[in-house]
Amino acid sequence: MKTTTRVAVIGGGVVGCSVLYHLTKLGWSDVLLLERSELTSGSTWHAAGGFHTLNGDTNMAALQGYTIRLYEELEQLTGMSCGLHHVGGLTLAENADRFDMLTAERAKHRYMGLDTEIVGPEEIARLSPITNLDGIVGALYDPLDGHLDPSGTTHAYAKAARMGGATIQTHCMVRETIQRADGTWNVVTDAGTIHAEHVVNAGGLWAREVAAMAGCYLPLHPMEHQYLVTEEIPEIVAHLEEVGEHPHVIDPAGESYLRQEGRGLCIGFYEKPCRPWAVDGTPWGFGHELLPNDFDKIEDSIAFAYRRFPVLERAGIKSVIHGPFTFAPDGNPLVGPVPGLRNYWSACGVMAGFSQGGGVGLMLAQWMTNGECERDVTAMDVARFGDWITPGYTRPKVIENYQRRFTVSYPNEELPAARPHRTTAMYDTFTGLGAVWGQQFGLEVPNYFATGKEPTHETPSFRRSDAFDAVGREVRAVREGVGINELHNFGKFAVTGDGARDWLDRIMAGRIPAPGRMSLTPMLSAAGRLLGDFTVSCLAEDRFQLTASYGAQTIHERLFAQHIAPGVTVENVSDRVTGFQIAGPKARDLLAACTRDSVDLRFLDVRPMTVGQVACVVQRVSYTGDLGFEIYCDPMDQRQLWTTLWDAGAPMDLTPFGMRAMMSLRLDRLFGSWGREFSPDYTAAETGMDRFIRFDKDADFIGRAAAEAERDAPPDRIAATFAVDADDADVTAYEPVFIDGAVAGFCTSGGYSHHTGTSVAYALVPRAALTDDLTVEIEILGQRRTARRITAPLFDADGARLRG
Ligand SMILES: Cc1cc2nc3c(=O)[nH]c(=O)nc-3n(C[C@H](O)[C@H](O)[C@H](O)COP(=O)(O)OP(=O)(O)OC[C@H]3O[C@@H](n4cnc5c(N)ncnc54)[C@H](O)[C@@H]3O)c2cc1C
């Protein structure tokens, strides 16, 4: 057996084999896969083998498209069969909301190059004559949907990897992974110890146990899952002979997926009375057995399926497959470098290995061989959860996710399981003021405050929600008086030490400010992609505070650790620094009423101040685009600071506002937002962030060469904002943009500017097409809406309020 290797991949399921293949494809041939039994000995062997592109996250959907297209390439390369059946698939819509969701998905597919279509009941009847159409409004048809042979496909990946130089060692159980001082690993197996530069955990059902060997916790949990295979069904045989193989049908109302298997059918369920499996750990002896049949659990689902597909009622059951597979709390995989560890990578929590395995393998291999991926992988980044996550949180979230597998998901939806998990000292006070809570990165965050008859729960919707008026009221309070909200949901870092400035100059592409000042700066990858949009505050020559996205804090922490240098200390203080933002024309008066210090801060000044009796750092900036101050304090002082501001604000009608109002207010000044306008999918020059790059600074900042190349040869697409002739629904994200009748771009986000009464869309469009008076069409929920370019902020265009 090999005793040294560049990469040791632990686990020979479809995911481990895909990672191995993609590493060789990208040029790393000294790679070794260790499998405790035979290949496919975990979830992989009992999968139903179905694949589809549908995924709420656009990047995940694109990677699913990649996975599906890869199979033919794999077959050609290896000469092996993946048992492909590209039969196409229907996802049924039984109500208007689901139809809206599918229509929105279809719209996204237009610019992604996915050839899906919305079909009506007649076409559904033609494609799937066994479907009872009672109550069916329409469906999304995807010609790429299909199924394959799970074992054949896994072995094809394995063969392709071997052809690229990889070694596969079966019957080789990994017992321990021990990190050496130089960051490499001793991988201790039954057959001896292997010295590996990198370890990839692709342990599937045992990923938790494999992670524990490295001293880390991965938030995933196995769930039981069951599907039935029927005996021959005459209608299916007739269809096969007259038309061909029956397509897949997902019936979300019945929580089922159905496809042809042989001359019968195969139907699986995501039932509400589902059960987590192996709560206290996956037994090492498990692998080749199935779980006992459990018809009680799926009784209601079967009854529903009999109504939807009446042929099933007459069909005999040939076999029942009941096995476990793993999920992360949000159902997406856990991929990438595990925070806090060196050279340790996760390829775990892949709940749809045959839809996602190729994309996971490709992204991980790019990350390992190249240092970054070609697209934004936040949706599956293992660092999208922080160290606050525990098995006690993961389990209810995984159950919720399983139960909601086929539930309509809305852009403004808040899921209830395992909440509240993390709260600040303001939680009860804000609840008393009517806070309607959302959550970010495990933290409770007010979406808005319901007063009077305003709804205390926001009904999820693709259209403007019932919180519309409450949000409008909060926006008015800010623009006409003064509003207050909490600063708990910013990612915050303290950067200190003699080397802090030089280090920041290298990490950040923008200007690092002088003491007492702030600046905005992009953080770039080597390839020039956006990794962050930071606000840097210089508190002293050797002391800086960075603020950015709360949800991206562990991703940023991991990047900082990767680039750390002598003389610098970087601490994630996101939850150790908090405070309030006050914004609106009366914000300065409010601050003045709370302090004896001078409040004559200029725009982007930062300064220590005593507010009431609390030691604070006050910054003259506000994402609302208004006159505003961010007032930071120690969390232990937060209630005291609140009392000071709230009491002093009472005569000024100080109004608490939430994230919904904040996201509307930012539209007035056309501010972009992390994860929407700014993400690793885009470069600085595409998004307009290049205006913050300091090409004239001395430092060789990361991404400089790529940014300079873009400066000299600007990219083909560019960000632009539009006012949309919307009706009752605004842009959320990824709606296609039509120019002269053809899809030419897509939206990154949008919403309703309550202050100006404008429906705003942010989009990426071809640079060549961009004129000041560009008029486009944007497809919102199946309707093409006229949208005219906006070139100046809708509010305070001269910046008098913001900077005054
Ligand atoms: C009933 C059922 C139906 C499904 N249907 C579908 C479907 O239609 N489409 C779809 O895409 N997905 C489906 N899935 C999910 C699919 O099976 C999984 O997404 C996929 O198999 C995950 O693969 P994996 O490689 O991550 O994990 P696994 O298949 O669990 O592989 C992990 C491997 O790691 C090995 N291993 C673990 N620990 C060690 C160690 N310490 N040393 C050495 N080796 C180790 C194990 O032996 C195992 O072979 C289904 C799952 C079930 C249960």
mmCIF file with all atom_site columns, C-alpha atoms and ligand atoms in Angstrom, residues 10-16 34-36 38 40-44 46-50 172-174 202-206 210 213 225 227 257 284 321 323-325 350-355, ligand 1:
data_model
loop_
_atom_site.group_PDB
_atom_site.id
_atom_site.type_symbol
_atom_site.label_atom_id
_atom_site.label_alt_id
_atom_site.label_comp_id
_atom_site.label_asym_id
_atom_site.label_entity_id
_atom_site.label_seq_id
_atom_site.pdbx_PDB_ins_code
_atom_site.Cartn_x
_atom_site.Cartn_y
_atom_site.Cartn_z
_atom_site.occupancy
_atom_site.B_iso_or_equiv
_atom_site.pdbx_formal_charge
_atom_site.auth_seq_id
_atom_site.auth_comp_id
_atom_site.auth_asym_id
_atom_site.auth_atom_id
_atom_site.pdbx_PDB_model_num
ATOM   1  C CA  . ILE A 1 10  ? -11.641 8.876  3.003  1.00 0.00 ? 10  ILE A CA  1
ATOM   2  C CA  . GLY A 1 11  ? -14.732 7.174  1.593  1.00 0.00 ? 11  GLY A CA  1
ATOM   3  C CA  . GLY A 1 12  ? -15.535 5.348  -1.623 1.00 0.00 ? 12  GLY A CA  1
ATOM   4  C CA  . GLY A 1 13  ? -19.129 6.413  -2.207 1.00 0.00 ? 13  GLY A CA  1
ATOM   5  C CA  . VAL A 1 14  ? -20.158 8.388  -5.263 1.00 0.00 ? 14  VAL A CA  1
ATOM   6  C CA  . VAL A 1 15  ? -18.860 11.613 -3.707 1.00 0.00 ? 15  VAL A CA  1
ATOM   7  C CA  . GLY A 1 16  ? -15.400 10.339 -2.740 1.00 0.00 ? 16  GLY A CA  1
ATOM   8  C CA  . LEU A 1 34  ? -9.393  4.701  1.237  1.00 0.00 ? 34  LEU A CA  1
ATOM   9  C CA  . GLU A 1 35  ? -12.574 2.680  1.573  1.00 0.00 ? 35  GLU A CA  1
ATOM   10 C CA  . ARG A 1 36  ? -13.289 0.537  4.620  1.00 0.00 ? 36  ARG A CA  1
ATOM   11 C CA  . GLU A 1 38  ? -16.182 -2.144 -1.133 1.00 0.00 ? 38  GLU A CA  1
ATOM   12 C CA  . THR A 1 40  ? -20.552 2.129  -2.694 1.00 0.00 ? 40  THR A CA  1
ATOM   13 C CA  . SER A 1 41  ? -20.812 0.601  0.796  1.00 0.00 ? 41  SER A CA  1
ATOM   14 C CA  . GLY A 1 42  ? -22.626 3.562  2.357  1.00 0.00 ? 42  GLY A CA  1
ATOM   15 C CA  . SER A 1 43  ? -25.741 5.368  1.115  1.00 0.00 ? 43  SER A CA  1
ATOM   16 C CA  . THR A 1 44  ? -24.629 5.041  -2.460 1.00 0.00 ? 44  THR A CA  1
ATOM   17 C CA  . HIS A 1 46  ? -29.250 1.837  -2.243 1.00 0.00 ? 46  HIS A CA  1
ATOM   18 C CA  . ALA A 1 47  ? -29.916 5.191  -3.961 1.00 0.00 ? 47  ALA A CA  1
ATOM   19 C CA  . ALA A 1 48  ? -32.789 5.373  -6.416 1.00 0.00 ? 48  ALA A CA  1
ATOM   20 C CA  . GLY A 1 49  ? -30.335 6.955  -8.853 1.00 0.00 ? 49  GLY A CA  1
ATOM   21 C CA  . GLY A 1 50  ? -32.583 9.851  -9.867 1.00 0.00 ? 50  GLY A CA  1
ATOM   22 C CA  . CYS A 1 172 ? -8.928  -0.268 4.340  1.00 0.00 ? 172 CYS A CA  1
ATOM   23 C CA  . MET A 1 173 ? -10.580 1.315  7.341  1.00 0.00 ? 173 MET A CA  1
ATOM   24 C CA  . VAL A 1 174 ? -9.308  4.692  8.513  1.00 0.00 ? 174 VAL A CA  1
ATOM   25 C CA  . ALA A 1 202 ? -16.011 11.910 2.053  1.00 0.00 ? 202 ALA A CA  1
ATOM   26 C CA  . GLY A 1 203 ? -17.252 9.583  4.761  1.00 0.00 ? 203 GLY A CA  1
ATOM   27 C CA  . GLY A 1 204 ? -20.952 9.920  3.837  1.00 0.00 ? 204 GLY A CA  1
ATOM   28 C CA  . LEU A 1 205 ? -22.969 8.075  6.462  1.00 0.00 ? 205 LEU A CA  1
ATOM   29 C CA  . TRP A 1 206 ? -19.878 8.074  8.724  1.00 0.00 ? 206 TRP A CA  1
ATOM   30 C CA  . VAL A 1 210 ? -14.508 10.643 10.428 1.00 0.00 ? 210 VAL A CA  1
ATOM   31 C CA  . MET A 1 213 ? -11.118 11.751 14.279 1.00 0.00 ? 213 MET A CA  1
ATOM   32 C CA  . HIS A 1 225 ? -35.673 7.218  3.492  1.00 0.00 ? 225 HIS A CA  1
ATOM   33 C CA  . TYR A 1 227 ? -38.882 3.939  -1.861 1.00 0.00 ? 227 TYR A CA  1
ATOM   34 C CA  . TYR A 1 257 ? -41.001 11.255 -6.725 1.00 0.00 ? 257 TYR A CA  1
ATOM   35 C CA  . TRP A 1 284 ? -19.181 0.969  11.866 1.00 0.00 ? 284 TRP A CA  1
ATOM   36 C CA  . ILE A 1 321 ? -35.665 0.001  -0.249 1.00 0.00 ? 321 ILE A CA  1
ATOM   37 C CA  . GLY A 1 323 ? -31.962 3.197  3.915  1.00 0.00 ? 323 GLY A CA  1
ATOM   38 C CA  . PRO A 1 324 ? -30.292 6.213  5.498  1.00 0.00 ? 324 PRO A CA  1
ATOM   39 C CA  . PHE A 1 325 ? -28.505 9.187  3.949  1.00 0.00 ? 325 PHE A CA  1
ATOM   40 C CA  . VAL A 1 350 ? -24.404 15.388 -0.082 1.00 0.00 ? 350 VAL A CA  1
ATOM   41 C CA  . MET A 1 351 ? -28.051 14.382 0.008  1.00 0.00 ? 351 MET A CA  1
ATOM   42 C CA  . ALA A 1 352 ? -28.411 14.018 -3.763 1.00 0.00 ? 352 ALA A CA  1
ATOM   43 C CA  . GLY A 1 353 ? -25.152 12.416 -4.779 1.00 0.00 ? 353 GLY A CA  1
ATOM   44 C CA  . PHE A 1 354 ? -26.285 11.711 -8.328 1.00 0.00 ? 354 PHE A CA  1
ATOM   45 C CA  . SER A 1 355 ? -27.496 15.245 -8.956 1.00 0.00 ? 355 SER A CA  1
HETATM 46 C C1  . LIG B 2 .   ? -33.204 5.112  -0.116 1.00 0.00 ? 1   LIG B C1  1
HETATM 47 C C2  . LIG B 2 .   ? -32.338 6.150  -0.745 1.00 0.00 ? 1   LIG B C2  1
HETATM 48 C C3  . LIG B 2 .   ? -32.621 6.648  -2.010 1.00 0.00 ? 1   LIG B C3  1
HETATM 49 C C4  . LIG B 2 .   ? -31.832 7.642  -2.577 1.00 0.00 ? 1   LIG B C4  1
HETATM 50 N N1  . LIG B 2 .   ? -32.125 8.080  -3.836 1.00 0.00 ? 1   LIG B N1  1
HETATM 51 C C5  . LIG B 2 .   ? -31.325 8.991  -4.415 1.00 0.00 ? 1   LIG B C5  1
HETATM 52 C C6  . LIG B 2 .   ? -31.574 9.432  -5.733 1.00 0.00 ? 1   LIG B C6  1
HETATM 53 O O1  . LIG B 2 .   ? -32.510 9.005  -6.373 1.00 0.00 ? 1   LIG B O1  1
HETATM 54 N N2  . LIG B 2 .   ? -30.743 10.350 -6.277 1.00 0.00 ? 1   LIG B N2  1
HETATM 55 C C7  . LIG B 2 .   ? -29.675 10.853 -5.587 1.00 0.00 ? 1   LIG B C7  1
HETATM 56 O O2  . LIG B 2 .   ? -28.961 11.703 -6.128 1.00 0.00 ? 1   LIG B O2  1
HETATM 57 N N3  . LIG B 2 .   ? -29.428 10.468 -4.331 1.00 0.00 ? 1   LIG B N3  1
HETATM 58 C C8  . LIG B 2 .   ? -30.211 9.541  -3.726 1.00 0.00 ? 1   LIG B C8  1
HETATM 59 N N4  . LIG B 2 .   ? -29.934 9.121  -2.459 1.00 0.00 ? 1   LIG B N4  1
HETATM 60 C C9  . LIG B 2 .   ? -28.841 9.770  -1.737 1.00 0.00 ? 1   LIG B C9  1
HETATM 61 C C10 . LIG B 2 .   ? -27.486 9.222  -2.158 1.00 0.00 ? 1   LIG B C10 1
HETATM 62 O O3  . LIG B 2 .   ? -27.471 7.880  -1.858 1.00 0.00 ? 1   LIG B O3  1
HETATM 63 C C11 . LIG B 2 .   ? -26.395 9.987  -1.438 1.00 0.00 ? 1   LIG B C11 1
HETATM 64 O O4  . LIG B 2 .   ? -26.480 11.331 -1.770 1.00 0.00 ? 1   LIG B O4  1
HETATM 65 C C12 . LIG B 2 .   ? -25.016 9.497  -1.817 1.00 0.00 ? 1   LIG B C12 1
HETATM 66 O O5  . LIG B 2 .   ? -24.938 8.113  -1.810 1.00 0.00 ? 1   LIG B O5  1
HETATM 67 C C13 . LIG B 2 .   ? -23.966 10.053 -0.880 1.00 0.00 ? 1   LIG B C13 1
HETATM 68 O O6  . LIG B 2 .   ? -22.740 9.503  -1.242 1.00 0.00 ? 1   LIG B O6  1
HETATM 69 P P1  . LIG B 2 .   ? -21.452 9.665  -0.338 1.00 0.00 ? 1   LIG B P1  1
HETATM 70 O O7  . LIG B 2 .   ? -20.307 9.205  -1.133 1.00 0.00 ? 1   LIG B O7  1
HETATM 71 O O8  . LIG B 2 .   ? -21.397 11.025 0.232  1.00 0.00 ? 1   LIG B O8  1
HETATM 72 O O9  . LIG B 2 .   ? -21.690 8.735  0.944  1.00 0.00 ? 1   LIG B O9  1
HETATM 73 P P2  . LIG B 2 .   ? -21.711 7.170  1.144  1.00 0.00 ? 1   LIG B P2  1
HETATM 74 O O10 . LIG B 2 .   ? -22.337 6.483  0.013  1.00 0.00 ? 1   LIG B O10 1
HETATM 75 O O11 . LIG B 2 .   ? -22.284 6.933  2.499  1.00 0.00 ? 1   LIG B O11 1
HETATM 76 O O12 . LIG B 2 .   ? -20.197 6.770  1.117  1.00 0.00 ? 1   LIG B O12 1
HETATM 77 C C14 . LIG B 2 .   ? -19.311 6.933  2.194  1.00 0.00 ? 1   LIG B C14 1
HETATM 78 C C15 . LIG B 2 .   ? -18.243 5.850  2.076  1.00 0.00 ? 1   LIG B C15 1
HETATM 79 O O13 . LIG B 2 .   ? -17.221 6.137  3.032  1.00 0.00 ? 1   LIG B O13 1
HETATM 80 C C16 . LIG B 2 .   ? -16.751 4.920  3.549  1.00 0.00 ? 1   LIG B C16 1
HETATM 81 N N5  . LIG B 2 .   ? -16.144 5.212  4.848  1.00 0.00 ? 1   LIG B N5  1
HETATM 82 C C17 . LIG B 2 .   ? -16.713 5.861  5.888  1.00 0.00 ? 1   LIG B C17 1
HETATM 83 N N6  . LIG B 2 .   ? -15.858 5.946  6.920  1.00 0.00 ? 1   LIG B N6  1
HETATM 84 C C18 . LIG B 2 .   ? -14.723 5.350  6.515  1.00 0.00 ? 1   LIG B C18 1
HETATM 85 C C19 . LIG B 2 .   ? -13.472 5.119  7.155  1.00 0.00 ? 1   LIG B C19 1
HETATM 86 N N7  . LIG B 2 .   ? -13.251 5.509  8.411  1.00 0.00 ? 1   LIG B N7  1
HETATM 87 N N8  . LIG B 2 .   ? -12.512 4.514  6.452  1.00 0.00 ? 1   LIG B N8  1
HETATM 88 C C20 . LIG B 2 .   ? -12.713 4.131  5.173  1.00 0.00 ? 1   LIG B C20 1
HETATM 89 N N9  . LIG B 2 .   ? -13.892 4.301  4.531  1.00 0.00 ? 1   LIG B N9  1
HETATM 90 C C21 . LIG B 2 .   ? -14.876 4.906  5.195  1.00 0.00 ? 1   LIG B C21 1
HETATM 91 C C22 . LIG B 2 .   ? -18.013 4.086  3.649  1.00 0.00 ? 1   LIG B C22 1
HETATM 92 O O14 . LIG B 2 .   ? -17.746 2.716  3.717  1.00 0.00 ? 1   LIG B O14 1
HETATM 93 C C23 . LIG B 2 .   ? -18.768 4.478  2.392  1.00 0.00 ? 1   LIG B C23 1
HETATM 94 O O15 . LIG B 2 .   ? -18.489 3.619  1.319  1.00 0.00 ? 1   LIG B O15 1
HETATM 95 C C24 . LIG B 2 .   ? -30.717 8.130  -1.863 1.00 0.00 ? 1   LIG B C24 1
HETATM 96 C C25 . LIG B 2 .   ? -30.423 7.640  -0.609 1.00 0.00 ? 1   LIG B C25 1
HETATM 97 C C26 . LIG B 2 .   ? -31.220 6.664  -0.041 1.00 0.00 ? 1   LIG B C26 1
HETATM 98 C C27 . LIG B 2 .   ? -30.882 6.150  1.316  1.00 0.00 ? 1   LIG B C27 1
#
